[in-house]
Short mmCIF file of C-alpha atoms and ligand atoms in Angstrom, two decimals:
data_model
loop_
_atom_site.label_atom_id
_atom_site.label_comp_id
_atom_site.label_asym_id
_atom_site.label_seq_id
_atom_site.Cartn_x
_atom_site.Cartn_y
_atom_site.Cartn_z
CA MET K 1 128.15 131.20 119.99
CA GLN K 2 129.92 127.90 120.23
CA VAL K 3 128.72 125.14 122.47
CA GLN K 4 130.76 122.51 124.20
CA GLN K 5 128.76 119.39 124.59
CA THR K 6 129.31 115.84 125.69
CA ILE K 7 128.38 113.90 122.60
CA ARG K 8 128.98 110.48 124.13
CA GLY K 9 127.01 111.59 127.14
CA ALA K 10 124.08 112.78 125.05
CA ARG K 11 121.26 110.32 125.56
CA LEU K 12 119.95 109.97 122.03
CA GLY K 13 117.55 107.32 123.24
CA GLY K 14 117.20 108.42 126.85
CA PRO K 15 114.79 110.70 128.57
CA LYS K 16 117.00 113.68 129.27
CA PRO K 17 120.03 115.04 127.43
CA ALA K 18 123.12 116.28 129.21
CA ALA K 19 123.06 120.05 129.63
CA PRO K 20 125.37 121.86 127.21
CA ARG K 21 128.07 124.28 128.35
CA ALA K 22 128.48 127.43 126.30
CA VAL K 23 131.98 128.64 125.44
CA CYS K 24 133.27 131.47 123.24
CA SER K 25 133.64 130.96 119.55
CA SER K 26 135.82 132.47 116.91
CA GLY K 27 134.96 129.99 114.11
CA ARG K 28 134.31 131.45 110.65
CA LEU K 29 131.02 129.58 110.17
CA ALA K 30 129.95 130.51 113.69
CA ARG K 31 130.47 134.19 112.90
CA ARG K 32 128.15 133.71 109.93
CA GLY K 33 125.46 132.52 112.31
CA MET K 34 125.91 128.74 111.89
CA PRO K 35 125.52 126.99 115.26
CA VAL K 36 128.61 124.98 116.17
CA VAL K 37 128.90 122.05 118.55
CA ARG K 38 132.34 121.34 120.00
CA ALA K 39 132.36 117.58 120.43
CA VAL K 40 134.29 116.28 123.42
CA ALA K 41 134.75 112.71 124.55
CA ALA K 42 132.97 111.62 127.71
CA PRO K 43 133.83 108.73 130.00
CA GLU K 44 132.42 105.37 128.98
CA ARG K 45 129.16 104.54 130.69
CA PRO K 46 128.34 101.07 131.88
CA SER K 47 125.60 99.61 129.72
CA THR K 48 122.95 97.14 130.68
CA LEU K 49 120.75 95.23 128.31
CA ASN K 50 117.00 95.40 128.48
CA VAL K 51 116.03 92.11 126.93
CA ALA K 52 112.38 91.47 126.25
CA GLY K 53 110.44 89.20 123.92
CA GLN K 54 109.53 85.57 124.44
CA ASP K 55 111.61 83.99 121.74
CA VAL K 56 114.58 86.34 121.68
CA GLY K 57 117.17 85.56 124.31
CA PRO K 58 120.14 87.51 125.58
CA LYS K 59 122.34 86.02 122.90
CA ASP K 60 120.22 87.80 120.28
CA ALA K 61 120.62 91.17 121.95
CA PRO K 62 123.20 93.53 120.48
CA LEU K 63 126.16 92.01 122.25
CA PRO K 64 129.71 93.12 121.50
CA SER K 65 130.19 89.93 119.47
CA LEU K 66 127.71 91.29 116.94
CA PHE K 67 129.55 94.54 116.47
CA PRO K 68 132.09 95.10 113.71
CA THR K 69 135.65 95.36 114.86
CA ALA K 70 136.37 98.81 116.24
CA PRO K 71 139.00 100.79 114.35
CA PRO K 72 142.46 100.25 115.86
CA PRO K 73 143.83 102.96 118.15
CA PRO K 74 145.98 105.57 116.40
CA ALA K 75 149.65 104.75 116.04
CA PRO K 76 151.97 106.54 118.49
CA GLY K 77 152.90 109.96 117.10
CA ALA K 78 150.07 109.94 114.52
CA PRO K 79 149.04 113.51 113.63
CA LYS K 80 146.05 114.98 115.43
CA LEU K 81 143.60 116.58 113.04
CA ARG K 82 141.11 119.36 113.55
CA VAL K 83 137.99 118.18 111.75
CA ALA K 84 134.86 120.13 110.78
CA ILE K 85 131.71 118.08 110.25
CA LEU K 86 128.74 119.64 108.45
CA GLY K 87 125.47 118.35 109.88
CA GLY K 88 124.75 117.00 113.35
CA GLY K 89 122.52 114.09 112.30
CA LEU K 90 123.31 110.46 113.04
CA ALA K 91 126.01 110.38 110.35
CA GLY K 92 127.73 113.51 111.68
CA LEU K 93 127.45 112.55 115.35
CA SER K 94 128.69 108.99 114.83
CA THR K 95 131.59 110.26 112.73
CA ALA K 96 132.43 112.69 115.56
CA VAL K 97 132.49 109.85 118.09
CA GLU K 98 134.82 107.74 115.93
CA LEU K 99 137.16 110.71 115.35
CA LEU K 100 137.20 111.63 119.04
CA ASP K 101 138.10 108.03 119.84
CA GLN K 102 141.05 108.42 117.48
CA GLY K 103 142.14 111.51 119.41
CA HIS K 104 141.19 114.16 116.85
CA GLU K 105 139.49 117.49 117.55
CA VAL K 106 135.99 117.84 116.12
CA ASP K 107 133.61 120.75 115.47
CA ILE K 108 130.13 119.96 114.23
CA TYR K 109 128.39 122.70 112.24
CA GLU K 110 124.65 122.22 112.46
CA GLY K 111 122.11 124.41 110.67
CA ARG K 112 119.38 123.85 113.26
CA GLN K 113 119.24 124.84 116.91
CA TRP K 114 119.46 121.18 117.96
CA VAL K 115 121.41 118.11 116.90
CA GLY K 116 120.15 114.67 115.93
CA GLY K 117 118.63 115.39 112.53
CA LYS K 118 116.07 112.69 111.74
CA VAL K 119 116.70 110.86 115.02
CA ALA K 120 115.86 113.92 117.13
CA SER K 121 112.64 113.99 119.13
CA PHE K 122 110.99 116.45 121.45
CA LYS K 123 107.75 117.29 123.18
CA ASP K 124 105.78 120.18 121.65
CA LYS K 125 104.02 122.85 123.71
CA ASP K 126 100.87 120.70 123.82
CA GLY K 127 102.80 117.76 125.28
CA ASN K 128 102.84 115.69 122.07
CA HIS K 129 105.95 113.60 121.44
CA ILE K 130 107.31 114.57 118.03
CA GLU K 131 109.75 112.12 116.44
CA MET K 132 111.73 113.27 113.44
CA GLY K 133 112.36 109.76 112.12
CA LEU K 134 114.18 106.63 113.18
CA HIS K 135 112.26 104.35 115.50
CA VAL K 136 112.88 100.78 114.37
CA PHE K 137 116.23 99.01 114.42
CA PHE K 138 117.06 95.77 112.60
CA GLY K 139 119.48 93.40 114.29
CA CYS K 140 122.01 93.97 111.49
CA TYR K 141 122.50 97.64 112.38
CA PHE K 142 125.85 96.65 113.89
CA ASN K 143 127.47 100.06 113.60
CA LEU K 144 124.51 101.78 115.22
CA PHE K 145 124.55 99.32 118.13
CA ARG K 146 128.27 99.87 118.61
CA LEU K 147 127.60 103.61 118.77
CA MET K 148 124.72 103.10 121.21
CA ALA K 149 126.93 100.93 123.41
CA LYS K 150 129.50 103.73 123.53
CA CYS K 151 126.76 106.18 124.50
CA GLY K 152 125.46 103.82 127.20
CA VAL K 153 121.96 103.76 125.70
CA LEU K 154 121.61 100.08 124.75
CA GLU K 155 119.41 99.74 127.80
CA ASN K 156 116.76 101.76 125.96
CA LEU K 157 116.33 99.14 123.26
CA LEU K 158 113.29 96.91 123.48
CA LEU K 159 113.19 93.66 121.57
CA LYS K 160 110.18 92.61 119.53
CA ASP K 161 109.21 88.98 119.04
CA HIS K 162 111.01 87.63 115.99
CA THR K 163 108.16 88.12 113.53
CA HIS K 164 107.39 90.86 111.02
CA THR K 165 103.80 92.03 110.71
CA PHE K 166 102.14 93.18 107.49
CA CYS K 167 99.04 95.34 108.00
CA ASN K 168 97.01 95.04 104.80
CA LEU K 169 93.83 96.88 103.89
CA ASP K 170 90.65 96.22 105.91
CA GLY K 171 92.52 95.12 109.02
CA ASP K 172 93.99 92.06 107.33
CA VAL K 173 97.12 91.33 109.42
CA ARG K 174 99.62 88.67 108.36
CA GLU K 175 102.98 87.57 109.67
CA LEU K 176 106.41 86.75 108.31
CA ASP K 177 107.32 84.65 111.31
CA PHE K 178 110.99 83.78 111.88
CA ARG K 179 110.35 81.85 115.12
CA PHE K 180 111.47 78.28 114.45
CA PHE K 181 111.91 75.64 117.12
CA VAL K 182 112.42 71.90 116.87
CA ASN K 183 111.96 70.20 120.25
CA ASP K 184 112.64 73.50 122.04
CA THR K 185 115.84 73.98 120.06
CA LYS K 186 115.92 77.29 118.30
CA ILE K 187 116.79 76.96 114.61
CA GLY K 188 118.75 79.82 113.10
CA ALA K 189 119.82 81.18 109.71
CA PRO K 190 119.23 80.36 106.95
CA PHE K 191 116.56 77.86 107.99
CA HIS K 192 114.48 80.24 110.10
CA GLY K 193 114.24 82.58 107.09
CA LEU K 194 113.21 79.76 104.75
CA LYS K 195 110.58 78.69 107.27
CA ALA K 196 109.31 82.27 107.58
CA PHE K 197 109.13 82.69 103.83
CA PHE K 198 107.47 79.39 102.97
CA THR K 199 104.85 79.61 105.74
CA THR K 200 103.88 83.27 105.43
CA PRO K 201 100.26 83.78 104.37
CA GLN K 202 101.26 87.16 102.95
CA LEU K 203 102.16 85.54 99.59
CA GLU K 204 100.34 83.07 97.33
CA PRO K 205 102.13 79.76 96.57
CA ILE K 206 102.70 80.78 92.94
CA ASP K 207 104.45 83.95 94.09
CA LYS K 208 106.59 81.97 96.52
CA VAL K 209 107.76 79.78 93.64
CA ALA K 210 108.64 82.87 91.58
CA ASN K 211 110.43 84.40 94.57
CA SER K 212 112.40 81.21 95.12
CA LEU K 213 113.57 81.37 91.52
CA ALA K 214 114.64 85.01 91.84
CA LEU K 215 116.37 84.75 95.21
CA GLY K 216 117.72 81.25 94.53
CA THR K 217 119.67 82.65 91.57
CA SER K 218 120.77 85.80 93.43
CA PRO K 219 124.05 86.59 95.23
CA VAL K 220 122.18 85.86 98.49
CA VAL K 221 122.92 82.14 97.92
CA ARG K 222 126.64 82.88 97.47
CA ALA K 223 126.49 84.83 100.77
CA LEU K 224 125.85 81.54 102.60
CA PHE K 225 129.38 80.34 101.90
CA ASP K 226 131.22 83.44 100.61
CA PRO K 227 129.83 86.64 102.23
CA GLU K 228 132.61 88.91 100.91
CA GLY K 229 132.25 87.66 97.35
CA ALA K 230 128.46 87.98 97.57
CA MET K 231 128.77 91.58 98.74
CA GLN K 232 130.96 92.35 95.73
CA ASP K 233 128.24 90.97 93.43
CA ILE K 234 125.58 92.88 95.34
CA ARG K 235 127.48 96.20 95.22
CA ALA K 236 127.58 95.88 91.43
CA LEU K 237 123.76 96.09 91.41
CA ASP K 238 123.61 99.71 92.54
CA ASN K 239 122.43 101.05 89.17
CA ILE K 240 119.44 98.78 88.73
CA SER K 241 116.16 99.13 90.59
CA PHE K 242 114.98 96.21 92.69
CA THR K 243 111.86 95.92 90.48
CA ASP K 244 113.93 95.57 87.29
CA TRP K 245 116.36 93.13 88.86
CA PHE K 246 113.62 91.05 90.54
CA LYS K 247 111.40 90.79 87.47
CA SER K 248 114.33 89.96 85.22
CA HIS K 249 114.92 86.98 87.58
CA GLY K 250 111.33 85.75 87.35
CA GLY K 251 109.85 87.62 90.35
CA SER K 252 106.18 88.61 90.25
CA ASP K 253 104.37 91.94 90.60
CA ALA K 254 102.21 90.48 93.37
CA SER K 255 105.29 89.76 95.50
CA ILE K 256 106.52 93.30 95.02
CA LYS K 257 103.18 94.75 96.04
CA ARG K 258 102.53 92.40 98.97
CA MET K 259 105.99 91.97 100.45
CA TRP K 260 108.91 93.84 98.91
CA ASP K 261 107.34 97.30 98.60
CA PRO K 262 106.51 97.40 102.35
CA ILE K 263 110.08 96.32 103.14
CA ALA K 264 111.54 98.90 100.72
CA TYR K 265 109.42 101.62 102.34
CA ALA K 266 110.65 100.56 105.78
CA LEU K 267 114.25 100.73 104.60
CA GLY K 268 114.27 103.98 102.68
CA PHE K 269 110.81 105.49 102.15
CA LEU K 270 111.10 104.32 98.53
CA ASP K 271 109.19 101.70 96.60
CA CYS K 272 110.87 98.91 94.63
CA ASN K 273 110.94 101.04 91.46
CA ASP K 274 113.17 103.57 93.19
CA ILE K 275 115.26 101.54 95.60
CA SER K 276 118.33 99.80 94.17
CA ALA K 277 118.74 96.04 93.99
CA ARG K 278 121.95 96.58 95.97
CA CYS K 279 120.06 98.01 98.93
CA MET K 280 117.44 95.24 99.07
CA LEU K 281 119.86 92.36 98.46
CA THR K 282 122.25 93.68 101.11
CA ILE K 283 119.62 93.33 103.79
CA PHE K 284 118.43 89.99 102.35
CA GLN K 285 121.94 88.56 102.61
CA PHE K 286 122.12 89.68 106.27
CA PHE K 287 118.73 88.06 106.93
CA ALA K 288 119.86 84.86 105.18
CA THR K 289 123.17 84.48 106.97
CA LYS K 290 122.69 85.92 110.48
CA THR K 291 119.91 84.67 112.72
CA ASP K 292 119.65 87.96 114.59
CA ALA K 293 119.71 90.30 111.59
CA SER K 294 115.95 90.27 111.10
CA VAL K 295 115.10 90.80 114.80
CA LEU K 296 113.48 94.19 115.34
CA ARG K 297 114.09 96.58 118.20
CA MET K 298 112.38 99.77 119.21
CA LEU K 299 113.13 102.42 121.79
CA SER K 300 111.53 102.53 125.21
CA GLY K 301 109.97 105.91 124.64
CA SER K 302 111.40 108.93 122.94
CA PRO K 303 113.43 111.69 124.63
CA ALA K 304 111.16 114.54 125.63
CA VAL K 305 113.83 117.19 125.18
CA ALA K 306 115.81 117.84 122.01
CA VAL K 307 119.59 117.65 122.43
CA PRO K 308 120.37 121.31 121.95
CA GLY K 309 123.08 122.58 119.66
CA LEU K 310 122.92 126.05 121.14
C1 LIG Y 401 109.83 109.47 109.50
C2 LIG Y 401 111.14 108.70 109.41
C3 LIG Y 401 111.20 107.43 109.96
C4 LIG Y 401 112.39 106.70 109.89
N1 LIG Y 401 112.40 105.45 110.41
C5 LIG Y 401 113.52 104.73 110.37
C6 LIG Y 401 113.55 103.43 110.96
O1 LIG Y 401 112.56 102.99 111.51
N2 LIG Y 401 114.70 102.73 110.90
C7 LIG Y 401 115.81 103.24 110.27
O2 LIG Y 401 116.83 102.57 110.25
N3 LIG Y 401 115.82 104.46 109.69
C8 LIG Y 401 114.70 105.21 109.73
N4 LIG Y 401 114.69 106.45 109.16
C9 LIG Y 401 115.91 106.92 108.49
C10 LIG Y 401 116.93 107.50 109.48
O3 LIG Y 401 116.28 108.32 110.42
C11 LIG Y 401 117.94 108.32 108.67
O4 LIG Y 401 118.52 107.50 107.66
C12 LIG Y 401 119.10 108.87 109.50
O5 LIG Y 401 118.65 109.44 110.70
C13 LIG Y 401 119.82 109.90 108.63
O6 LIG Y 401 120.92 110.45 109.34
P1 LIG Y 401 121.86 111.48 108.62
O7 LIG Y 401 122.82 112.00 109.63
O8 LIG Y 401 122.41 110.89 107.38
O9 LIG Y 401 120.90 112.66 108.10
P2 LIG Y 401 119.99 113.69 108.95
O10 LIG Y 401 119.43 113.05 110.16
O11 LIG Y 401 119.06 114.27 107.95
O12 LIG Y 401 121.02 114.79 109.46
C14 LIG Y 401 121.51 115.81 108.62
C15 LIG Y 401 121.78 117.01 109.51
O13 LIG Y 401 122.50 117.94 108.75
C16 LIG Y 401 121.95 119.23 108.97
N5 LIG Y 401 122.27 119.99 107.77
C17 LIG Y 401 121.83 119.78 106.52
N6 LIG Y 401 122.39 120.65 105.68
C18 LIG Y 401 123.21 121.44 106.43
C19 LIG Y 401 124.08 122.52 106.12
N7 LIG Y 401 124.21 122.97 104.88
N8 LIG Y 401 124.75 123.09 107.12
C20 LIG Y 401 124.63 122.65 108.40
N9 LIG Y 401 123.83 121.61 108.75
C21 LIG Y 401 123.13 121.02 107.76
C22 LIG Y 401 120.48 118.99 109.18
O14 LIG Y 401 119.88 120.04 109.90
C23 LIG Y 401 120.49 117.69 109.98
O15 LIG Y 401 120.55 117.91 111.37
C24 LIG Y 401 113.54 107.23 109.24
C25 LIG Y 401 113.48 108.52 108.70
C26 LIG Y 401 112.30 109.25 108.78
C27 LIG Y 401 112.25 110.67 108.22
#
């Protein structure tokens, strides 16, 4: 069976998904039992911004100015493609939205009975909310925010105060606090990051010195005046682990254990031995150059019903 469903209308972050409409299918994969979602464009929804947090104002919310430029509309007479996407997770769904916006026809082949992959959530028979994954959003997730704006679900984002919290053993809680004001004037990147780093009690002074050496000689500094060039340098570090790169630049084991491992886990469920230097330095250069990149957002509750694929 093939299902026609309003992908843009699906409330990935909202309480209730749009009901799917079943239509006939003659697709080869569908005949083999693979559920298929026919993606169709839905009208744009107006979006409102739910802005919370004491130190994070509307200008820090995911406004259109933070989004990357949308792909240009297709040229007149450009061929319309019929595209099959394998997997209805965030990657597949967002690709479908972009292709639909370009006027192509899209079928999503999803192995499960529902779409969303690791961003799906549902309530089990005992009433427990089960989340498959994603629940925290950094301010530099520009593409994700652009997708959420198209879906009309930005209103479900809640802002957290601009500080990151480390929960150590025995209830020892310490902050990496980006809030930086001088006479009520908010100070932004890169100074708020330097302030956060040099005042955090999560690291010892000796480790801060070693960190300064490592990051001060990294492409993150180049990113301050040449972001494109810095990204080229950073992309070249895909084959080296963050641990190897960091220690070869004078970084300490204590910093890895106390600060960079928790951040690596948050990014990819990997520790610094397994995550690449490219991955870590990419997010560091965003944090260093864009005031809002390190702001965290969460969702105002998880949807209680999975977005069905069948
Ligand atoms: C517990 C957890 C917490 C997370 N927290 C965060 C967070 O706080 N912030 C953050 O940014 N990221 C977080 N992530 C990561 C984020 O959720 C994922 O990176 C993202 O959702 C992956 O999307 P995807 O489409 O690439 O893959 P998936 O979501 O895995 O989607 C792949 C889809 O393809 C389908 N599929 C696979 N093989 C086939 C096949 N052969 N045929 C048909 N269908 C197939 C699967 O069923 C699935 O639906 C978290 C992940 C987990 C697990």
